[in-house]
Short mmCIF file of C-alpha atoms in Angstrom, two decimals:
data_model
loop_
_atom_site.label_atom_id
_atom_site.label_comp_id
_atom_site.label_asym_id
_atom_site.label_seq_id
_atom_site.Cartn_x
_atom_site.Cartn_y
_atom_site.Cartn_z
CA MET A 1 -1.82 -2.29 -25.01
CA THR A 2 -4.34 0.53 -24.77
CA ILE A 3 -3.72 3.73 -22.82
CA MET A 4 -6.58 5.96 -21.70
CA VAL A 5 -6.53 9.30 -19.92
CA LYS A 6 -9.67 9.52 -17.83
CA GLU A 7 -9.79 13.33 -17.68
CA PRO A 8 -8.29 14.51 -20.99
CA HIS A 9 -7.46 18.20 -21.42
CA GLU A 10 -9.55 19.30 -18.44
CA VAL A 11 -6.59 21.10 -16.89
CA PRO A 12 -4.85 24.08 -18.52
CA GLY A 13 -1.64 22.92 -20.15
CA ALA A 14 -2.87 19.38 -20.69
CA GLU A 15 -3.01 19.86 -24.45
CA SER A 16 0.74 20.40 -24.64
CA ILE A 17 1.63 17.69 -22.11
CA LEU A 18 -0.77 14.85 -22.95
CA THR A 19 0.08 14.58 -26.61
CA GLU A 20 -0.49 11.36 -28.51
CA GLU A 21 3.25 10.84 -28.87
CA ALA A 22 4.00 11.45 -25.18
CA LEU A 23 1.27 9.07 -24.08
CA ALA A 24 2.55 6.41 -26.47
CA PHE A 25 5.97 6.77 -24.83
CA VAL A 26 4.44 6.35 -21.36
CA GLU A 27 2.53 3.31 -22.60
CA GLU A 28 5.76 1.79 -23.92
CA LEU A 29 7.52 2.37 -20.60
CA HIS A 30 4.65 0.70 -18.79
CA SER A 31 4.57 -2.32 -21.10
CA ARG A 32 8.29 -2.91 -20.63
CA PHE A 33 8.78 -2.18 -16.95
CA ALA A 34 5.52 -2.34 -14.96
CA GLY A 35 5.66 -6.11 -14.57
CA ARG A 36 9.13 -6.03 -13.05
CA ARG A 37 8.08 -3.17 -10.79
CA ASN A 38 5.21 -5.29 -9.49
CA GLU A 39 7.57 -8.18 -8.73
CA LEU A 40 9.91 -5.90 -6.80
CA LEU A 41 7.06 -4.46 -4.72
CA ALA A 42 6.07 -7.99 -3.74
CA GLN A 43 9.67 -8.70 -2.72
CA ARG A 44 9.58 -5.66 -0.43
CA LYS A 45 6.91 -7.27 1.71
CA GLN A 46 8.84 -10.52 1.99
CA ALA A 47 12.02 -8.69 3.01
CA GLN A 48 10.23 -6.59 5.62
CA ALA A 49 8.57 -9.63 7.16
CA ALA A 50 11.91 -11.43 7.45
CA ALA A 51 13.58 -8.42 9.06
CA ALA A 52 10.72 -7.92 11.50
CA ASP A 53 10.97 -11.53 12.70
CA THR A 54 14.65 -11.23 13.55
CA GLY A 55 14.96 -7.53 14.32
CA LYS A 56 18.04 -7.52 12.10
CA LEU A 57 19.35 -6.41 8.74
CA ASP A 58 22.81 -6.81 7.27
CA PHE A 59 24.89 -5.89 4.27
CA PRO A 60 24.06 -8.40 1.47
CA GLU A 61 26.57 -11.21 1.20
CA GLU A 62 25.88 -11.75 -2.50
CA THR A 63 27.16 -8.26 -3.32
CA ARG A 64 30.27 -8.25 -1.16
CA GLN A 65 32.46 -7.96 -4.28
CA VAL A 66 30.66 -4.77 -5.30
CA ARG A 67 31.39 -3.21 -1.90
CA GLU A 68 35.02 -4.35 -1.79
CA SER A 69 36.08 -3.68 -5.39
CA GLN A 70 37.30 -0.41 -6.92
CA TRP A 71 34.94 1.45 -9.22
CA THR A 72 33.44 4.94 -9.57
CA VAL A 73 30.32 6.49 -11.05
CA ALA A 74 30.38 8.43 -14.30
CA GLU A 75 31.92 11.90 -14.35
CA GLN A 76 29.40 14.58 -13.43
CA PRO A 77 28.23 17.22 -15.94
CA ALA A 78 29.09 20.86 -15.33
CA ALA A 79 25.52 21.75 -14.29
CA LEU A 80 25.77 19.41 -11.29
CA GLN A 81 29.32 20.14 -10.14
CA ASP A 82 28.26 22.64 -7.45
CA ARG A 83 25.25 21.57 -5.37
CA ARG A 84 26.03 23.33 -2.10
CA VAL A 85 22.46 24.48 -1.63
CA GLU A 86 19.34 22.88 -3.09
CA ILE A 87 15.85 24.25 -2.54
CA THR A 88 13.08 21.67 -2.43
CA GLY A 89 9.43 22.18 -3.18
CA PRO A 90 6.50 21.13 -5.34
CA ALA A 91 6.61 21.74 -9.08
CA ALA A 92 3.14 23.30 -8.80
CA PRO A 93 1.67 25.85 -8.33
CA ALA A 94 3.54 28.16 -10.71
CA LYS A 95 4.14 30.83 -8.07
CA MET A 96 6.07 28.39 -5.85
CA ALA A 97 8.01 27.08 -8.82
CA ILE A 98 9.04 30.60 -9.84
CA ASN A 99 10.02 31.51 -6.27
CA ALA A 100 12.21 28.41 -6.09
CA LEU A 101 13.84 29.20 -9.43
CA ASN A 102 14.49 32.78 -8.32
CA SER A 103 15.84 31.79 -4.89
CA GLY A 104 19.54 31.82 -5.67
CA ALA A 105 19.94 28.12 -4.92
CA LYS A 106 22.27 26.01 -7.04
CA VAL A 107 19.61 23.30 -7.59
CA TRP A 108 15.83 23.19 -7.45
CA LEU A 109 14.45 19.79 -6.48
CA ALA A 110 11.17 19.99 -8.38
CA CYS A 111 8.99 17.57 -6.47
CA LEU A 112 6.24 15.42 -7.94
CA GLU A 113 6.30 13.21 -4.84
CA ASP A 114 6.10 13.90 -1.08
CA ALA A 115 5.75 17.68 -1.39
CA LEU A 116 3.05 17.50 -4.09
CA SER A 117 -0.47 16.27 -3.50
CA PRO A 118 -0.99 14.14 -6.66
CA SER A 119 -4.33 15.50 -7.81
CA TRP A 120 -4.74 15.44 -11.56
CA ARG A 121 -4.69 19.24 -11.70
CA ASN A 122 -1.47 19.43 -9.68
CA LEU A 123 0.30 16.79 -11.76
CA ILE A 124 -0.54 18.37 -15.11
CA GLU A 125 0.27 21.87 -13.87
CA ALA A 126 3.58 20.57 -12.50
CA GLN A 127 4.51 19.01 -15.85
CA ASP A 128 3.49 22.20 -17.65
CA ASN A 129 5.57 24.31 -15.25
CA LEU A 130 8.60 22.10 -15.86
CA TYR A 131 7.99 22.32 -19.62
CA GLN A 132 7.92 26.11 -19.45
CA ALA A 133 10.84 26.32 -17.01
CA ALA A 134 13.02 24.36 -19.42
CA ARG A 135 12.18 26.95 -22.07
CA ARG A 136 12.51 29.94 -19.69
CA THR A 137 8.90 30.99 -20.39
CA LEU A 138 7.36 30.25 -16.97
CA SER A 139 5.30 33.14 -15.59
CA PHE A 140 2.25 33.69 -13.41
CA THR A 141 -0.22 36.48 -12.62
CA SER A 142 -2.10 36.29 -9.33
CA ALA A 143 -5.78 37.05 -8.87
CA GLU A 144 -4.69 40.41 -7.42
CA GLY A 145 -2.73 41.20 -10.57
CA LYS A 146 0.76 40.61 -9.20
CA GLU A 147 3.09 39.25 -11.86
CA TYR A 148 5.75 36.59 -11.29
CA ALA A 149 8.46 35.82 -13.84
CA LEU A 150 11.85 34.13 -13.94
CA ARG A 151 14.76 36.35 -12.99
CA THR A 152 17.08 37.64 -15.67
CA ASP A 153 19.67 39.17 -13.34
CA GLY A 154 21.34 35.93 -12.31
CA ALA A 155 21.67 32.22 -12.94
CA LEU A 156 18.72 29.93 -12.38
CA PRO A 157 19.10 26.71 -10.42
CA THR A 158 19.66 23.41 -12.18
CA ILE A 159 16.35 21.54 -12.11
CA VAL A 160 16.33 18.01 -10.69
CA VAL A 161 12.90 16.36 -10.90
CA ARG A 162 11.65 13.93 -8.25
CA PRO A 163 9.03 11.53 -9.68
CA ARG A 164 6.82 9.45 -7.44
CA GLY A 165 8.11 6.29 -5.79
CA TRP A 166 7.66 2.86 -7.34
CA HIS A 167 4.71 2.07 -5.04
CA LEU A 168 2.30 4.80 -6.16
CA PRO A 169 -0.28 4.36 -8.95
CA GLU A 170 -1.70 6.99 -11.30
CA LYS A 171 -5.42 6.40 -11.41
CA HIS A 172 -6.10 9.02 -14.08
CA VAL A 173 -4.04 7.09 -16.65
CA GLU A 174 -5.12 3.52 -17.34
CA ILE A 175 -3.31 1.00 -19.47
CA ASP A 176 -5.42 -2.01 -20.41
CA GLY A 177 -7.80 -0.98 -17.63
CA VAL A 178 -5.09 -0.92 -14.94
CA PRO A 179 -3.83 2.28 -13.26
CA ALA A 180 -0.45 3.26 -14.64
CA VAL A 181 2.71 3.33 -12.52
CA GLY A 182 2.95 6.87 -11.16
CA ALA A 183 6.75 6.93 -11.41
CA LEU A 184 6.68 6.02 -15.10
CA VAL A 185 4.01 8.62 -15.86
CA ASP A 186 6.01 11.33 -14.09
CA PHE A 187 9.34 10.39 -15.62
CA GLY A 188 7.93 9.56 -19.04
CA LEU A 189 6.08 12.83 -19.58
CA HIS A 190 8.97 14.96 -18.35
CA PHE A 191 11.65 13.06 -20.24
CA PHE A 192 9.69 12.95 -23.50
CA HIS A 193 9.05 16.69 -23.60
CA ASN A 194 12.27 18.05 -22.12
CA ALA A 195 15.20 15.62 -22.28
CA LYS A 196 16.63 16.69 -25.64
CA LEU A 197 16.30 20.40 -24.92
CA LEU A 198 17.82 20.06 -21.46
CA HIS A 199 20.70 17.99 -22.82
CA ASP A 200 21.36 20.42 -25.68
CA ASN A 201 21.50 23.25 -23.14
CA GLY A 202 23.72 21.33 -20.73
CA GLU A 203 20.98 21.38 -18.09
CA GLY A 204 19.83 17.79 -17.75
CA PRO A 205 17.82 15.65 -17.71
CA PHE A 206 18.39 15.07 -13.98
CA TYR A 207 16.26 13.18 -11.44
CA TYR A 208 15.94 12.37 -7.75
CA LEU A 209 14.78 8.80 -7.10
CA PRO A 210 12.72 8.28 -3.91
CA LYS A 211 11.78 5.36 -1.67
CA LEU A 212 14.11 2.70 -3.11
CA GLU A 213 14.45 -0.36 -0.88
CA HIS A 214 16.78 -2.59 -2.90
CA TYR A 215 19.57 -2.36 -5.45
CA LEU A 216 17.37 -4.27 -7.91
CA GLU A 217 14.96 -1.32 -7.83
CA ALA A 218 17.88 0.91 -8.80
CA ARG A 219 18.71 -1.55 -11.59
CA LEU A 220 15.17 -1.17 -12.89
CA TRP A 221 15.50 2.62 -12.97
CA ASN A 222 18.78 2.24 -14.82
CA GLU A 223 17.04 0.08 -17.42
CA VAL A 224 14.29 2.69 -17.74
CA PHE A 225 16.86 5.44 -18.31
CA SER A 226 18.81 3.44 -20.88
CA PHE A 227 15.68 2.52 -22.80
CA ALA A 228 14.35 6.09 -22.74
CA GLU A 229 17.64 7.50 -24.05
CA GLU A 230 17.80 4.95 -26.87
CA ARG A 231 14.10 5.25 -27.72
CA LEU A 232 14.35 9.02 -28.24
CA GLY A 233 17.69 8.81 -30.02
CA LEU A 234 19.64 10.56 -27.26
CA PRO A 235 23.18 9.74 -26.11
CA HIS A 236 23.52 7.00 -23.52
CA GLY A 237 24.27 8.30 -20.04
CA ILE A 238 22.82 11.81 -20.31
CA VAL A 239 20.46 11.10 -17.40
CA ARG A 240 21.90 11.72 -13.96
CA ALA A 241 20.07 10.35 -10.92
CA THR A 242 20.52 11.13 -7.25
CA VAL A 243 19.02 8.44 -5.03
CA LEU A 244 17.41 9.30 -1.73
CA ILE A 245 18.61 6.88 0.92
CA GLU A 246 15.41 7.18 2.89
CA THR A 247 14.61 3.56 3.71
CA ILE A 248 16.47 1.41 6.21
CA PRO A 249 17.18 -1.47 3.77
CA ALA A 250 18.68 1.00 1.29
CA ALA A 251 21.15 2.12 3.96
CA PHE A 252 22.65 -1.37 3.79
CA GLN A 253 22.93 -1.21 -0.02
CA MET A 254 24.38 2.22 -0.80
CA ASP A 255 27.33 0.86 -2.77
CA GLU A 256 25.08 -1.50 -4.69
CA ILE A 257 22.58 1.23 -5.58
CA LEU A 258 25.34 3.47 -6.93
CA TYR A 259 26.85 0.52 -8.80
CA GLU A 260 23.59 -0.36 -10.55
CA LEU A 261 23.18 3.26 -11.66
CA ARG A 262 26.88 3.99 -12.13
CA GLU A 263 26.58 5.24 -15.74
CA HIS A 264 23.62 7.42 -14.69
CA ALA A 265 24.45 8.10 -11.04
CA SER A 266 25.08 11.50 -9.52
CA GLY A 267 24.99 10.74 -5.80
CA LEU A 268 22.98 9.86 -2.74
CA ASN A 269 20.88 12.01 -0.42
CA ALA A 270 20.27 11.53 3.29
CA GLY A 271 16.47 11.65 3.24
CA ARG A 272 16.20 11.86 7.01
CA TRP A 273 12.43 12.04 7.58
CA ASP A 274 11.48 9.15 5.34
CA TYR A 275 14.41 7.26 6.84
CA LEU A 276 12.89 7.58 10.31
CA PHE A 277 9.51 6.53 8.89
CA SER A 278 11.14 3.48 7.31
CA MET A 279 12.90 2.54 10.53
CA ILE A 280 9.58 2.56 12.39
CA LYS A 281 7.73 0.75 9.60
CA TYR A 282 10.35 -1.95 9.11
CA PHE A 283 10.70 -2.81 12.80
CA ARG A 284 7.26 -1.78 14.06
CA ALA A 285 6.60 -5.21 15.51
CA SER A 286 10.15 -6.12 16.52
CA GLY A 287 9.93 -5.12 20.15
CA SER A 288 10.30 -2.11 22.41
CA SER A 289 13.99 -1.63 21.59
CA PHE A 290 12.88 -0.18 18.24
CA VAL A 291 10.40 2.32 19.73
CA LEU A 292 11.72 5.81 19.08
CA PRO A 293 11.31 8.80 21.39
CA ASP A 294 8.90 11.59 20.48
CA ARG A 295 9.50 12.74 16.92
CA ALA A 296 10.67 16.17 18.09
CA GLN A 297 13.49 14.53 20.06
CA VAL A 298 14.90 12.44 17.20
CA GLY A 299 17.51 14.67 15.63
CA MET A 300 20.50 14.01 13.43
CA THR A 301 22.88 13.69 16.38
CA GLN A 302 21.26 10.47 17.62
CA PRO A 303 23.84 7.65 17.28
CA PHE A 304 21.94 5.60 14.69
CA MET A 305 21.35 8.72 12.56
CA ARG A 306 25.02 9.71 12.78
CA ALA A 307 26.00 6.23 11.63
CA TYR A 308 23.67 6.48 8.63
CA THR A 309 24.86 9.90 7.47
CA GLU A 310 28.56 9.23 7.98
CA LEU A 311 28.32 5.97 6.06
CA LEU A 312 26.54 7.81 3.24
CA VAL A 313 29.29 10.41 2.92
CA LYS A 314 32.03 7.77 2.99
CA THR A 315 30.26 5.57 0.42
CA CYS A 316 29.56 8.42 -1.99
CA HIS A 317 33.05 9.89 -1.90
CA GLN A 318 34.71 6.51 -2.37
CA ARG A 319 32.73 6.26 -5.62
CA ASN A 320 33.24 9.90 -6.73
CA ALA A 321 29.56 10.61 -6.15
CA PHE A 322 27.92 13.54 -4.39
CA ALA A 323 26.74 13.20 -0.80
CA MET A 324 23.72 15.44 -0.26
CA GLY A 325 22.39 16.45 3.14
CA GLY A 326 18.78 16.43 4.23
CA MET A 327 16.20 19.03 5.06
CA ALA A 328 15.87 20.66 8.47
CA ALA A 329 12.16 20.99 9.24
CA PHE A 330 12.49 24.44 10.84
CA ILE A 331 11.23 27.30 8.69
CA PRO A 332 11.15 31.07 9.19
CA ASN A 333 7.94 32.96 9.90
CA ARG A 334 8.16 36.52 8.65
CA ARG A 335 5.36 37.59 11.02
CA GLU A 336 7.23 36.29 14.07
CA PRO A 337 10.84 37.54 14.31
CA ASP A 338 11.66 35.41 17.38
CA VAL A 339 10.48 32.24 15.63
CA THR A 340 12.49 33.20 12.57
CA ALA A 341 15.64 33.80 14.59
CA GLN A 342 15.32 30.40 16.28
CA ALA A 343 14.68 28.67 12.95
CA ILE A 344 17.72 30.28 11.36
CA ASP A 345 19.93 29.27 14.27
CA LYS A 346 18.74 25.66 14.10
CA VAL A 347 19.12 25.47 10.33
CA ARG A 348 22.58 27.04 10.54
CA ASP A 349 23.66 24.44 13.11
CA ASP A 350 22.26 21.64 10.95
CA LYS A 351 24.01 22.79 7.78
CA SER A 352 27.27 23.49 9.60
CA ARG A 353 27.27 19.94 10.93
CA GLU A 354 26.61 18.51 7.47
CA ALA A 355 29.28 20.61 5.77
CA ASN A 356 31.87 19.65 8.39
CA ASP A 357 30.88 15.98 8.13
CA GLY A 358 31.80 16.02 4.44
CA PHE A 359 28.49 16.52 2.64
CA ASP A 360 28.74 18.37 -0.66
CA GLY A 361 25.51 20.30 -0.24
CA SER A 362 22.15 20.21 1.45
CA TRP A 363 18.46 21.02 1.24
CA VAL A 364 16.35 23.92 2.39
CA ALA A 365 12.58 24.28 2.08
CA HIS A 366 12.28 28.09 2.04
CA PRO A 367 13.96 30.83 -0.05
CA ASP A 368 14.93 32.73 3.13
CA LEU A 369 17.19 29.81 4.11
CA VAL A 370 19.15 29.57 0.85
CA GLU A 371 21.75 32.11 1.94
CA ILE A 372 22.16 30.44 5.36
CA CYS A 373 22.88 27.05 3.80
CA ALA A 374 25.20 28.58 1.19
CA GLU A 375 27.18 30.41 3.87
CA GLU A 376 27.76 27.29 5.93
CA PHE A 377 28.90 25.19 2.99
CA THR A 378 31.01 27.96 1.50
CA GLY A 379 32.70 28.29 4.89
CA VAL A 380 33.94 24.72 4.45
CA LEU A 381 34.21 24.45 0.65
CA GLY A 382 35.61 27.88 -0.12
CA ASP A 383 35.93 28.17 -3.90
CA ARG A 384 35.75 24.40 -4.40
CA PRO A 385 32.44 23.16 -5.89
CA HIS A 386 32.36 20.07 -3.64
CA GLN A 387 34.52 17.99 -1.29
CA ILE A 388 34.44 14.56 -2.93
CA ASP A 389 38.17 14.38 -2.32
CA ARG A 390 37.41 14.02 1.41
CA LYS A 391 37.06 10.25 1.50
CA ARG A 392 36.17 9.86 5.21
CA GLU A 393 38.34 6.78 5.61
CA ASP A 394 38.08 7.37 9.36
CA VAL A 395 34.45 6.17 9.27
CA SER A 396 33.58 2.58 10.18
CA VAL A 397 29.89 1.71 10.48
CA SER A 398 28.49 -1.73 11.31
CA ALA A 399 25.02 -3.16 10.89
CA THR A 400 24.60 -2.86 14.65
CA ASP A 401 25.40 0.85 14.49
CA LEU A 402 22.72 1.45 11.86
CA LEU A 403 20.08 -0.35 13.93
CA ASN A 404 21.03 1.04 17.33
CA VAL A 405 17.67 2.66 18.06
CA ALA A 406 17.80 1.47 21.66
CA ASP A 407 20.49 4.03 22.53
CA ALA A 408 18.51 6.97 21.18
CA GLU A 409 18.08 9.63 23.86
CA GLY A 410 14.61 10.88 24.71
CA ASP A 411 11.21 9.70 25.83
CA VAL A 412 7.74 8.94 24.57
CA THR A 413 5.37 11.44 26.16
CA GLU A 414 1.64 12.04 26.15
CA ALA A 415 2.34 15.42 24.60
CA GLY A 416 4.20 13.66 21.79
CA VAL A 417 1.35 11.22 21.25
CA ARG A 418 -1.11 14.10 20.96
CA ALA A 419 1.20 16.03 18.65
CA ASN A 420 1.43 13.03 16.33
CA ILE A 421 -2.36 12.82 16.11
CA TYR A 422 -2.67 16.54 15.44
CA VAL A 423 0.08 16.71 12.80
CA ALA A 424 -0.89 13.54 10.92
CA THR A 425 -4.53 14.64 10.74
CA TYR A 426 -3.72 18.25 9.84
CA TYR A 427 -1.31 17.26 7.09
CA THR A 428 -3.62 14.64 5.60
CA ALA A 429 -6.43 17.21 5.46
CA VAL A 430 -4.19 19.69 3.65
CA TRP A 431 -3.03 16.91 1.30
CA LEU A 432 -6.67 16.08 0.48
CA SER A 433 -7.26 19.76 -0.29
CA GLY A 434 -4.51 19.62 -2.91
CA ASN A 435 -1.44 20.91 -1.05
CA GLY A 436 1.49 18.57 -0.45
CA ALA A 437 3.53 20.64 2.01
CA VAL A 438 2.40 22.88 4.87
CA ALA A 439 3.86 24.69 7.86
CA ILE A 440 2.41 23.40 11.14
CA HIS A 441 3.71 24.97 14.34
CA ASN A 442 6.62 26.49 12.38
CA LEU A 443 7.81 23.14 11.05
CA MET A 444 7.57 22.14 7.40
CA GLU A 445 5.47 19.01 7.16
CA ASP A 446 5.20 16.77 4.12
CA ALA A 447 4.09 13.19 3.54
CA ALA A 448 7.24 11.82 5.19
CA THR A 449 6.75 13.63 8.49
CA ALA A 450 3.06 12.71 8.57
CA GLU A 451 4.07 9.08 7.99
CA ILE A 452 6.38 9.24 11.01
CA SER A 453 3.57 10.58 13.18
CA ARG A 454 0.95 7.97 12.33
CA SER A 455 3.51 5.12 12.34
CA GLN A 456 4.81 6.04 15.77
CA LEU A 457 1.25 5.85 17.10
CA TRP A 458 0.72 2.37 15.64
CA GLN A 459 4.07 1.17 16.99
CA GLN A 460 3.46 2.59 20.46
CA ILE A 461 0.07 0.90 20.69
CA HIS A 462 1.39 -2.48 19.59
CA ASN A 463 4.36 -2.34 21.96
CA GLY A 464 2.39 -1.17 24.99
CA THR A 465 4.61 1.90 25.37
CA ILE A 466 4.43 3.80 28.66
CA THR A 467 4.53 7.61 28.44
CA ALA A 468 7.33 9.16 30.48
CA ASP A 469 5.40 12.24 31.57
CA THR A 470 2.13 10.63 32.72
CA GLY A 471 3.04 6.96 33.19
CA THR A 472 0.10 5.98 30.99
CA LYS A 473 0.16 2.96 28.72
CA VAL A 474 -0.50 3.81 25.07
CA THR A 475 -3.54 1.75 24.06
CA LYS A 476 -6.09 1.85 21.28
CA GLU A 477 -8.65 3.21 23.71
CA LEU A 478 -6.37 6.00 24.90
CA VAL A 479 -5.37 7.02 21.39
CA ASP A 480 -8.99 6.92 20.24
CA ALA A 481 -9.95 9.27 23.06
CA PHE A 482 -7.07 11.59 22.16
CA PHE A 483 -8.25 11.61 18.54
CA ALA A 484 -11.58 13.05 19.59
CA GLU A 485 -9.88 15.71 21.71
CA GLU A 486 -7.28 16.67 19.10
CA LEU A 487 -9.96 16.89 16.43
CA GLU A 488 -11.77 19.47 18.55
CA LYS A 489 -8.52 21.45 18.84
CA LEU A 490 -8.22 21.33 15.06
CA ARG A 491 -11.81 22.50 14.69
CA ALA A 492 -11.02 25.53 16.84
CA ASP A 493 -7.74 26.24 15.03
CA ILE A 494 -9.23 25.96 11.54
CA SER A 495 -12.41 27.95 12.34
CA ASP A 496 -13.82 27.53 8.81
CA GLU A 497 -16.48 24.87 9.36
CA GLN A 498 -16.88 24.07 5.66
CA THR A 499 -13.14 23.40 5.26
CA PHE A 500 -13.14 21.36 8.45
CA THR A 501 -16.05 19.19 7.31
CA LYS A 502 -14.76 18.73 3.77
CA TYR A 503 -11.14 17.86 4.56
CA PHE A 504 -10.36 17.48 8.26
CA GLU A 505 -13.11 15.06 9.18
CA PRO A 506 -12.26 12.56 6.40
CA ALA A 507 -8.57 13.04 7.14
CA ALA A 508 -9.12 12.20 10.80
CA GLU A 509 -11.00 9.06 9.83
CA ILE A 510 -8.19 7.95 7.48
CA VAL A 511 -5.47 8.49 10.09
CA ARG A 512 -7.55 7.03 12.91
CA LYS A 513 -8.19 3.84 10.93
CA LEU A 514 -4.50 3.50 10.01
CA VAL A 515 -3.44 3.94 13.62
CA LEU A 516 -6.04 1.70 15.26
CA ASP A 517 -6.17 -1.17 12.75
CA ASP A 518 -4.31 -4.34 13.65
CA GLU A 519 -2.90 -4.51 10.11
CA TYR A 520 -0.34 -1.85 9.27
CA GLN A 521 -0.77 0.01 5.98
CA ASP A 522 2.56 0.65 4.27
CA PHE A 523 1.74 4.17 3.06
CA LEU A 524 -0.74 6.74 4.31
CA THR A 525 -1.00 8.21 0.82
CA LEU A 526 -2.49 5.03 -0.66
CA PRO A 527 -5.87 5.13 1.17
CA ALA A 528 -5.86 8.94 1.03
CA TYR A 529 -5.36 8.81 -2.75
CA ASP A 530 -8.76 7.16 -3.13
CA LEU A 531 -10.37 10.42 -1.95
CA LEU A 532 -8.23 12.73 -4.08
CA ALA A 533 -9.70 14.24 -7.24
#
């Protein structure tokens, strides 16, 4: 096989990341595992089509023994014993990485996925930042001369890297003329450069695995980890992986996913926003009973979301694995004290609920929220690092409970339809400009929340949903008219005409096409990636 980097050494740091040896390792990963990855992606489509026809999913019969037998995951290393607060954010730019590492959190989820726009510059800078962070040399000087460096007055968070999902390609790396698998590029470069050092220091290598839809996809990751450890002469089992349960089929296979990764498993995470996106996507054409209320009304106390999170805690603790909570979208705004106070109250309520439900820790998206999350979990944990001993044997969740969207409280409104258009377009424009996470109306938006917005619009159109506030049927014509109006609002809000023309107009066209087409596109980021440098 032949590997080719289409933009070699154009980005600072590329010389140390894109070495001949590292690329050969990525090429070897691709040659061994890309074919199986392609087969599993094809199986996803078949499974979704079958579920859409029936409007049902169930726990797999062929793995009943896995669910009913006694087994546990491997013992966790010291660096992952206390995960009560994890800060999430992109691994680039350097300033954000340093702020995350200086935040006081126990873990930094260094994102190469939903929170990072995968431009070539961002990806190389992210790998370089992780390389330097592992060696405690990461620093940054702003254009104004302000210097940022890693703190020396306290412990730094354990770094857990989130590579891209199995579905995403990397067009800047070609192997035999075919774009490489983004997940293997991300994992391969990080593991090759940092795994031995992190292991020697007792700090890794640790990963978050996104977007899995089947236990066989977890099996493939386990094979990747085992091969990588052996190939670099490292001890078997040094990798620890936390899997995001953020797709509806994965919610029916939590035991199986942990079992497949059991020698490398750390736990599961309740990836709430992608989970809602998956629920809409999987059952988008299964009838009105699967149409969710406005996104703002779908919180974690809805019955089907409670079922999902309680089952996750029970499953993890039965297997001696960590159960990690999700991210509240509310973020503080230092220029608006009232907004900040409301955000803190909402985040505090969210983290209190998770801690009392049995989660071992949770996510925040802003350094100002680290202390809030830590307080709520410490109030439940005390001096204990986790609460795996709380087995939640009181929990009983059925397939019907997980799919009970019909009992969700709330309505579809015209205001919600318009908000979805605005947010999906705004976020996609920012993503095209090279930023993977942005605050819109004091909520943190990333690819997952944008996916919810555009998918709700498609689902509402194809189910002839009636808005509760105006009594209007959601049609292609109505949504198209709203697109024009919301785009004018964005034009006024952005004010910079050059930015609007360069990013917002193409973003609006991408989202509009996804929403109005009869065929549903599985991921917004795939057509948007074609326009990304």
